[in-house]
C-alpha cells in the first residue's frame, strides 16, 4: 500500500528497546480510512487495551467484546484525537476504560461485586508477547510510582480505575467520609502524574 | 457553581462519577479550561496505570476487530473554524446553556474527546428552518435588534435567531421561554446579543407562545422581568 510508511514490527531488536511506532500518526492515517495503519495501531495497543479490559470486567469473553467495541470506537473517532491534548495511548485507553466501566456498571454488576477485589487483583497474568520485556519494565516503573502514593490514595485509585467503582462507592468500601474518596483519587493521580513525568 | 466541583477532575478522569455527576462536570469542563487541562493530564496518569495490566488477547480477536472496521466509515473531523468561532464569540457560555444549541458555533460544549454530537447538532436549526411546516415570526424589541422565531410543529422544535440585541451587563442574560397553559418554562439562554441562533429546549410543538426576557446571568427558574418580545403561536 503506502511504501513510505515505516515498518512497525513491535518486536524488540536483540540489542535494545522495540521500535516505537508513532501512534498519533497511525491515528491520523486511520481517520482517513487507512486500515493497514489501524492494524498497526491494534498491534501496538492490543495488549494494553485487552489487559485493561480484563482487569476491569474480569470475564475474558466480555473483555474481548469490550476490546472490540473500543477499537471500533477508536476507528470511528480517530479524527477527533487532538495531539495537543494528550498522548495517543492515553486517548485510546480513555475510550477503552469508559467502555469497560459502562460494561461493569450495567445489569450484571451486582454479581461481579460478590468477588473481592484483592483476590482478583493478583490473578492477572502478564503477557508473553514480544513486548513483554518493555511491558514489565514499564510495569515496574509504575508500581514503584504507585508506592509513592499513600496507602489510601493507592487503594482509592485502584478501586476506581481497575474496579470501575464510583468515588461514592469507593468511599463506602474504604470507610472514608463521603466526598473524600474523590480527593484521594485526584491526589493519587496527581502524584502518579508527577512521579511518572507524564501529562505535563 | 461551587469551587468544590473542581475536585471531581480526578474521579472524572478515571470514570468514577455517576451519570448525573458526570453530566454536571462535563458542563463545567466546557467553561473551565483549568479543569480541562487537569483532566487531560490526569488521563495520562491513569493510562500509565494500564501499563500494569498488560495481557495478550486471543489471536482471533485481531481478525474480528479488523473485519469489524471494514464496513464502518470513520467520522469526519470537528472543523477547527467552528471551534475558533466558539472561542471568540461565546467566551462565557453559562452552565445552563448546555441544554441549548448554538448553531455555527461547533457546539463543543461537552468533552471534545467524546464529542459525537457536533455534526448532528449543527444541522438541528437547519432542519427546523427547512421543515415543510416551518412557521416564522419576527419582532424588533424596543431596546434594539431583531428576534426571529421559526417553529416546526411536526418536529416539535423551534429556533430563535437573534441579531443586534442590546448588549447586557455581565450579570444579565437573555433567557428564552415557552408558555404551556399559562406557565412560562425555561427554554434556554441567549448569551450572545450581537447574533446567535438557539434551538429551544422543551416542547415548542405544544406551547402557546415563546418569549424572551432579560434575567440574571445563568438564567432564572421563572421570569423575573416582562418579556422584551413575545411570540404567540397560532393553535390549530
XYZ file of C-alpha atoms in Angstrom:
436
model
C 0.000 0.000 0.000
C 1.866 3.067 1.152
C 5.543 2.392 0.566
C 6.587 5.400 2.614
C 5.044 4.185 5.812
C 7.660 2.948 8.222
C 7.599 -0.704 9.002
C 6.442 -1.323 12.539
C 7.114 -4.682 13.999
C 6.747 -4.163 17.723
C 9.477 -6.757 18.117
C 12.441 -5.637 20.161
C 15.745 -5.889 18.433
C 18.291 -8.017 20.210
C 20.259 -5.037 21.486
C 17.563 -2.786 22.875
C 14.139 -1.246 23.008
C 11.413 -2.002 20.472
C 10.922 0.436 17.640
C 8.148 2.658 18.923
C 5.504 3.316 16.272
C 4.227 6.864 16.102
C 0.747 6.157 17.353
C -0.556 9.681 16.716
C 0.380 9.368 13.082
C -1.278 5.953 12.891
C -4.418 7.537 14.349
C -4.310 10.291 11.723
C -3.990 7.706 8.976
C -6.825 5.689 10.481
C -9.035 8.792 10.460
C -8.572 8.813 6.682
C -9.710 5.218 6.462
C -6.300 3.543 6.283
C -6.994 0.034 7.539
C -3.361 -1.055 7.361
C -2.399 1.784 9.691
C -5.188 0.754 12.011
C -3.872 -2.815 12.051
C -0.503 -1.454 13.194
C -2.288 0.544 15.857
C -4.026 -2.609 17.005
C -0.747 -4.490 17.203
C 0.839 -1.698 19.212
C -2.017 -1.302 21.677
C -3.842 -4.639 21.883
C -2.065 -5.966 24.969
C -2.740 -2.768 26.883
C -6.331 -2.485 25.679
C -7.214 -6.108 26.342
C -5.242 -6.147 29.594
C -7.162 -3.137 30.882
C -10.471 -4.602 29.748
C -9.750 -7.892 31.533
C -8.650 -6.096 34.649
C -11.912 -4.124 34.821
C -14.535 -6.555 33.550
C -12.775 -9.771 34.751
C -14.582 -12.091 32.372
C -12.317 -12.808 29.353
C -15.225 -13.207 26.922
C -16.664 -9.851 27.963
C -13.219 -8.308 27.875
C -12.943 -9.377 24.248
C -16.251 -7.702 23.494
C -15.146 -4.528 25.244
C -11.868 -4.608 23.315
C -13.684 -4.973 20.036
C -16.153 -2.187 20.851
C -13.347 0.080 21.971
C -11.281 -0.445 18.832
C -14.329 0.222 16.692
C -14.873 3.460 18.594
C -11.206 4.378 18.161
C -11.531 3.778 14.426
C -14.650 5.928 14.180
C -13.387 8.716 16.417
C -9.768 8.829 15.219
C -10.266 12.240 13.609
C -11.240 13.684 16.987
C -7.920 12.822 18.550
C -6.075 16.050 19.323
C -2.361 15.632 19.868
C -2.268 18.952 21.723
C -4.451 17.483 24.442
C -2.580 14.299 25.182
C -0.823 11.179 24.020
C -2.414 8.698 21.650
C -2.266 5.797 24.152
C -3.970 7.910 26.827
C -6.693 8.906 24.378
C -7.266 5.292 23.364
C -7.168 3.939 26.896
C -9.680 6.604 27.960
C -12.098 5.157 25.418
C -11.354 1.582 26.486
C -11.747 2.378 30.158
C -15.075 4.106 29.625
C -16.379 1.108 27.650
C -15.183 -1.300 30.322
C -16.733 0.730 33.123
C -20.013 1.047 31.249
C -19.980 -2.719 30.910
C -19.475 -3.483 34.595
C -21.997 -0.875 35.675
C -24.715 -2.413 33.553
C -27.057 -5.040 34.846
C -24.638 -7.782 35.751
C -22.580 -5.561 38.032
C -24.137 -6.992 41.148
C -22.740 -10.472 40.665
C -19.285 -9.235 39.820
C -19.144 -7.430 43.120
C -19.503 -10.653 45.060
C -15.914 -11.338 44.217
C -13.471 -9.465 46.352
C -11.187 -7.006 44.703
C -7.944 -8.215 46.178
C -8.238 -11.879 45.299
C -8.827 -10.937 41.663
C -6.255 -8.244 41.703
C -3.465 -10.783 41.942
C -4.847 -13.036 39.261
C -3.647 -11.015 36.299
C -1.263 -12.897 34.126
C 1.375 -10.927 32.319
C 1.676 -11.399 28.651
C 4.341 -13.418 26.959
C 4.466 -11.487 23.713
C 7.451 -9.827 22.188
C 6.991 -6.612 24.111
C 6.849 -8.347 27.457
C 10.276 -7.051 28.374
C 9.248 -3.488 27.719
C 5.935 -4.127 29.411
C 7.413 -5.448 32.602
C 9.919 -2.604 32.677
C 7.105 -0.072 32.397
C 5.029 -2.013 34.898
C 7.903 -1.946 37.405
C 8.230 1.811 36.978
C 4.511 2.284 37.509
C 4.462 0.010 40.538
C 7.366 1.938 42.007
C 5.494 5.170 41.355
C 2.393 3.731 42.974
C 4.406 3.143 46.100
C 4.980 6.877 46.367
C 1.242 7.234 46.978
C -0.251 6.912 50.432
C -1.981 3.595 51.021
C -5.410 5.175 50.923
C -4.655 7.128 47.743
C -3.432 3.980 46.030
C -6.356 1.898 47.194
C -8.934 4.502 46.207
C -7.323 4.957 42.810
C -7.120 1.225 42.089
C -10.701 0.607 43.171
C -11.845 3.401 40.886
C -9.662 2.613 37.882
C -9.469 -1.176 37.934
C -12.567 -1.833 39.988
C -14.761 0.514 37.995
C -16.392 1.839 41.154
C -17.691 5.366 41.583
C -15.955 7.593 44.099
C -19.027 7.316 46.324
C -18.787 3.526 46.263
C -15.065 3.734 46.920
C -15.706 5.927 49.955
C -18.084 3.329 51.352
C -15.728 0.434 50.635
C -12.808 2.153 52.334
C -14.864 3.596 55.201
C -13.978 7.104 54.123
C -16.290 10.030 54.773
C -18.457 10.664 51.699
C -16.761 13.174 49.460
C -13.209 12.365 50.451
C -12.601 9.453 48.083
C -12.723 11.816 45.109
C -9.987 13.897 46.689
C -7.870 10.785 47.333
C -8.313 9.685 43.735
C -7.330 13.101 42.446
C -4.358 13.424 44.798
C -3.217 9.926 43.834
C -3.420 10.690 40.119
C -1.554 13.967 40.565
C 1.192 12.188 42.493
C 1.380 9.446 39.883
C 1.447 12.003 37.072
C 4.249 13.968 38.663
C 6.279 10.895 39.605
C 5.973 9.399 36.129
C 6.521 12.757 34.451
C 3.528 12.447 32.145
C 0.850 14.882 31.073
C 2.926 17.958 31.762
C -21.095 26.797 40.615
C -19.269 25.844 43.778
C -15.494 25.612 43.687
C -15.905 22.089 45.011
C -16.693 20.823 41.540
C -13.025 21.213 40.550
C -12.132 18.346 42.859
C -14.146 15.963 40.676
C -11.460 16.130 37.961
C -9.652 13.012 39.209
C -12.776 10.920 39.591
C -13.878 12.102 36.147
C -10.547 11.128 34.591
C -10.971 7.539 35.830
C -14.723 7.338 35.090
C -15.595 7.242 38.781
C -18.539 9.634 38.578
C -22.136 8.554 38.342
C -24.114 9.710 35.314
C -25.514 12.815 36.964
C -22.175 13.984 38.319
C -20.548 13.256 35.000
C -23.058 15.385 33.079
C -22.618 18.173 35.601
C -18.848 18.006 35.409
C -18.843 17.943 31.617
C -20.883 21.146 31.622
C -18.311 22.574 33.977
C -15.478 21.447 31.690
C -16.972 23.428 28.834
C -16.230 26.617 30.705
C -13.237 25.778 32.904
C -10.042 25.447 30.905
C -8.085 24.772 34.107
C -10.121 21.659 34.815
C -9.948 20.582 31.180
C -6.152 20.744 31.209
C -6.066 18.940 34.531
C -8.337 16.162 33.258
C -6.094 15.730 30.215
C -3.006 15.393 32.382
C -4.713 13.042 34.845
C -5.814 10.837 31.967
C -2.151 10.459 31.064
C -1.507 9.349 34.626
C -4.430 6.920 34.512
C -3.098 5.486 31.260
C 0.193 4.553 32.880
C -1.782 2.507 35.386
C -2.846 0.357 32.454
C 0.821 -0.470 31.975
C 0.498 -2.791 34.949
C -2.269 -4.724 33.234
C -0.682 -5.997 30.023
C -2.280 -9.133 28.665
C -2.107 -10.610 25.197
C -5.546 -11.014 23.620
C -6.524 -14.162 21.735
C -5.197 -14.058 18.169
C -8.686 -14.401 16.707
C -9.683 -11.093 18.256
C -7.384 -9.244 15.868
C -9.229 -10.646 12.880
C -12.594 -9.783 14.376
C -11.556 -6.217 15.145
C -10.092 -5.657 11.689
C -13.102 -7.245 9.994
C -15.371 -5.099 12.150
C -13.967 -1.778 10.930
C -14.175 -2.629 7.259
C -17.792 -1.638 6.967
C -17.584 1.414 9.202
C -16.686 4.877 7.990
C -14.523 6.994 10.311
C -16.286 10.152 11.441
C -15.225 13.441 9.916
C -13.054 15.753 11.990
C -14.540 18.574 14.009
C -13.855 21.599 11.848
C -11.459 23.863 13.683
C -13.007 27.039 12.277
C -16.128 26.279 14.241
C -14.076 25.795 17.383
C -12.311 29.090 16.838
C -15.586 30.910 16.373
C -16.947 29.382 19.507
C -13.968 30.553 21.486
C -14.197 34.077 20.138
C -17.894 34.635 20.266
C -19.029 32.696 23.293
C -16.371 33.115 25.912
C -18.686 32.826 28.870
C -21.037 30.056 27.999
C -23.011 29.528 31.160
C -23.705 26.119 32.598
C -27.400 26.188 31.911
C -26.663 26.760 28.258
C -25.723 23.112 27.894
C -29.359 22.489 27.081
C -29.348 24.799 24.111
C -27.645 24.518 20.796
C -25.550 27.298 19.385
C -25.528 26.936 15.677
C -22.420 27.555 13.651
C -20.544 27.510 16.879
C -19.349 23.941 16.899
C -21.347 23.117 19.994
C -18.278 21.638 21.556
C -19.652 22.305 24.997
C -19.078 18.767 26.156
C -15.815 16.896 26.445
C -14.399 17.207 22.920
C -12.717 13.812 23.096
C -16.103 12.210 23.347
C -17.851 14.633 21.104
C -20.104 12.638 18.862
C -22.944 15.129 18.812
C -21.365 18.013 16.960
C -22.265 17.062 13.446
C -25.829 16.292 14.390
C -26.491 19.433 16.375
C -25.067 21.618 13.657
C -27.939 20.651 11.457
C -30.674 20.897 14.083
C -31.511 24.532 13.286
C -31.267 23.935 9.568
C -33.711 21.070 9.859
C -36.203 23.318 11.612
C -35.679 26.228 9.213
C -36.147 23.930 6.230
C -39.085 21.942 7.627
C -42.108 21.924 5.280
C -44.343 23.153 8.099
C -41.946 25.818 9.360
C -43.735 28.944 10.613
C -41.862 32.178 11.209
C -42.470 35.235 13.392
C -40.216 38.279 13.627
C -40.172 41.068 16.201
C -37.994 44.057 16.975
C -37.682 44.767 20.700
C -37.753 48.446 21.619
C -34.254 48.054 23.014
C -32.974 47.275 19.521
C -32.208 44.387 17.187
C -34.472 41.703 15.789
C -35.632 38.309 17.003
C -36.907 35.741 14.569
C -38.643 32.579 15.742
C -39.158 29.606 13.464
C -41.175 26.652 14.645
C -41.895 23.282 13.108
C -44.813 21.617 14.809
C -44.062 18.258 13.180
C -40.508 18.318 14.540
C -41.707 19.744 17.866
C -38.806 22.143 17.668
C -38.247 25.850 17.338
C -35.234 28.008 16.691
C -34.592 31.586 17.731
C -32.352 33.759 15.599
C -31.324 36.995 17.283
C -29.424 39.871 15.738
C -28.126 43.122 17.156
C -29.829 42.932 20.538
C -28.760 45.438 23.161
C -25.615 44.308 24.963
C -26.305 43.352 28.565
C -24.092 43.820 31.621
C -22.191 40.724 32.730
C -24.714 39.866 35.414
C -27.642 39.674 32.953
C -28.583 37.323 30.171
C -31.344 36.929 27.615
C -33.473 33.935 28.539
C -35.916 32.092 26.316
C -39.271 30.800 27.488
C -42.063 28.582 26.297
C -45.562 29.103 27.577
C -47.547 25.992 28.455
C -51.034 26.509 29.927
C -50.130 29.992 31.070
C -46.895 28.851 32.724
C -43.524 30.066 31.471
C -40.969 27.262 31.240
C -37.318 27.978 30.555
C -36.192 27.052 27.057
C -32.562 28.101 27.173
C -30.340 31.150 27.220
C -29.243 33.508 24.536
C -25.777 34.500 25.603
C -24.574 36.403 22.579
C -26.605 39.533 21.998
C -24.923 40.537 18.745
C -26.052 37.463 16.856
C -26.970 33.924 17.804
C -29.119 31.041 16.714
C -30.535 28.947 19.518
C -32.644 25.822 19.284
C -35.225 25.903 22.051
C -35.265 23.276 24.722
C -38.668 21.806 25.555
C -41.828 21.200 23.538
C -42.439 24.127 21.186
C -44.915 21.978 19.266
C -47.478 22.175 22.041
C -46.525 25.561 23.533
C -48.880 28.514 23.186
C -46.109 31.069 22.952
C -42.440 31.755 23.268
C -40.896 34.798 24.909
C -37.540 36.421 25.510
C -36.721 38.284 28.704
C -33.709 39.756 30.466
C -32.770 37.703 33.519
C -29.904 37.338 35.979
C -26.813 35.661 34.445
C -27.137 31.915 34.462
C -30.880 32.138 33.970
C -33.826 32.129 36.292
C -36.304 29.322 37.025
C -39.190 31.749 36.417
C -39.278 35.080 34.567
C -38.401 37.991 36.828
C -38.956 40.619 34.132
C -41.519 41.406 31.477
C -40.530 39.892 28.143
C -38.827 42.128 25.594
C -40.639 40.087 22.935
C -43.488 37.583 22.964
C -44.494 35.402 20.048
C -47.910 33.783 20.151
C -48.064 30.552 18.275
C -51.332 30.036 16.439
C -53.052 26.971 17.753
C -54.963 24.827 15.310
